[in-house]
């Protein structure tokens, strides 16, 4: 049975049992500060389980795309670990509980294939339950599971929580016995390779408190509404129904693996057994390639691009592991153009958008492979140098710091460092490397923990929302209105009855015209007059869906909760922001017109009179293209197109061709904003009513803000006019100074800059001649210090660092090579003193080292080698003392 068919049957089974079928959320966990990626089927339903939102359905089913990377090193080595997987889930929000969830699972997995089920042999299914969950055991027995195949397990295996205070509860897992060829008999506790887990039923019935770890926390009591969260691993079920050993051999993965084997000349499975522990290393690498290429396809498909931080870093690491594995197997050419199309063909039956968007996906993937191959070349050169230096000093081990630098700075894989070092007869301080990596992870974890808000921090907001329901936003059609103050919150998040003049509070109205920051649009500001008091609105946010919170300062009188007031936004600011937001839509569409549909939005800022638009593209935008984009946008303004917004279904919006943002999760109903027939986009922001109201859009610049992400900044309306007016005055003044027409100013400025650069080069030559001119005379004046010819001098003030080094070497070269010689040259620049010491071979033979002399003079600072060393940083007045210190060191040697 194909994986896509398993998915279809799962959803059909639960749809027939009154479950709402919910689409998969995008892989980036946009709305969860605790996650980089969605890592479980229940993530998009967390607000319902926590009571932050009222679910639009009592029961639901989904097939969720998931990413998990903590066990990335185990990928390919077991039958259970994969970076990307799909979790089939069915959920109940206070509806059915154990007595409903267990029979629904049993029915689907044991029902014959001809009747729409999976047809698993019920005699080979085992269940695990939590230690004291007699209720679940009783239901399993009544469903048809014999007692000898029901296993009680502890909190580590069969009790679930989110890892923070909140819902928790026992769980029950289903396992399938794959037979004696896969391992030992005795059930899941004995061998989890033979007995493969494929379904987990979580019974959310308790609330937990804070604890010390995953197993030690108090149970505070039962939840008011009991929920069900179950998950069936789609890939695991596919491996069972397709009769293969592991998830790497199912129909969505095996073709990628086979293509990798074909490229590298390997024969998959030739030297491996059925059990994962019996896998040949080459087969493990082939599995890593297949898993990581598929994962990369899905991540880029959901809008993630390779970078050095966050989600992009995870993607980069996954891609580079795959590329590295291919090369270790013997394929030295570009691999992704051979493998990614195969992954597309495997996954398109379930996710047709991957085929539609493949041009964009491939553009990023292939560029990343090319960049990594360059990294490998550069890293190999650096590693070769480090190996040579280690050998030259008689060392046998490459330092952990060097291995870490290669990994952290250059992206050079540690396994490659180990392999190349071993080929050269060196070992690597692996322990030191791991320690540095652990330190880095600890810092990152501490930073992430410091930035987390977590769901528990929203308690006060949830209380306000539960008490009064969602706040109604009326700002699309009005800029002022009467409203009632529903709640006042102090800066500490506590409800207060009143706030006096000078205090800053958070204020919630029952209805508001104030736009809360979102979708790149800055929030409204303005005033709210309540009774005899007045507050200035400084910021507006939506901390949880449905609740609009105004951060305000009381500027007059007193404001009390429950009072009715008059809210009015700053109209000038709103209009300026709305112009910028409409301009962003036009810039987005126009860039796509010129660069293709792969140029998708990656972020934006809509502020009064200005905009910032980030978009995905593999290379920079030519100035001529940017000029064309600007011209086309302004032609749209001249057309004075109507701007129209309307609510429709997601399906209808897609049919109309409305653009959506990567990684955003939209509800069933969406708001579409159209600018005539020119641009159509899903958007919750505010806009002008006609494009002509923008007046003018002036693009200021275009730049890179990360790998594959570019940024355009522009001015809109009166701000654009003022900018052009200033530029006109500037150009007019330059034309007057140069006595040329305005159109020739750029050429004359360029000529002036060229002349200045030529003059600077000539000055540098003169300075160098001045510095080096006295080298011979200085060498002739060398003094003898215990058999060493010593020259100590100060370079002319302002001499460049290169000139100072050259002077020291020049003086050294003019002293008889047979005579031991030390040359010390100081310099003063920018209020600091620097020192360069040069030592000839004869002096080195007597044990004199330039590096030692510099460090002695600079109290341990400075760097270099025995021939030439330098340092600095002391106050300029210390320059003569440096020479005295060097002379003294030589005299006492």
GROMACS .gro file of C-alpha atoms in nm, residues 31-34 164 448-459 543:
model
   18
   31UNK     CA    1   0.370   3.096   1.649
   32UNK     CA    2   0.553   2.888   1.912
   33UNK     CA    3   0.857   3.052   2.079
   34UNK     CA    4   0.967   2.714   2.216
  164UNK     CA    5   0.627   2.260   3.115
  448UNK     CA    6   1.711   3.035   2.406
  449UNK     CA    7   1.578   2.981   2.759
  450UNK     CA    8   1.621   3.350   2.834
  451UNK     CA    9   1.422   3.441   2.523
  452UNK     CA   10   1.139   3.195   2.578
  453UNK     CA   11   0.806   3.331   2.676
  454UNK     CA   12   0.639   2.992   2.704
  455UNK     CA   13   0.267   2.930   2.721
  456UNK     CA   14   0.250   2.982   3.096
  457UNK     CA   15   0.344   3.350   3.061
  458UNK     CA   16   0.011   3.422   2.891
  459UNK     CA   17  -0.205   3.339   3.193
  543UNK     CA   18  -0.034   3.840   2.258
   0.00000   0.00000   0.00000
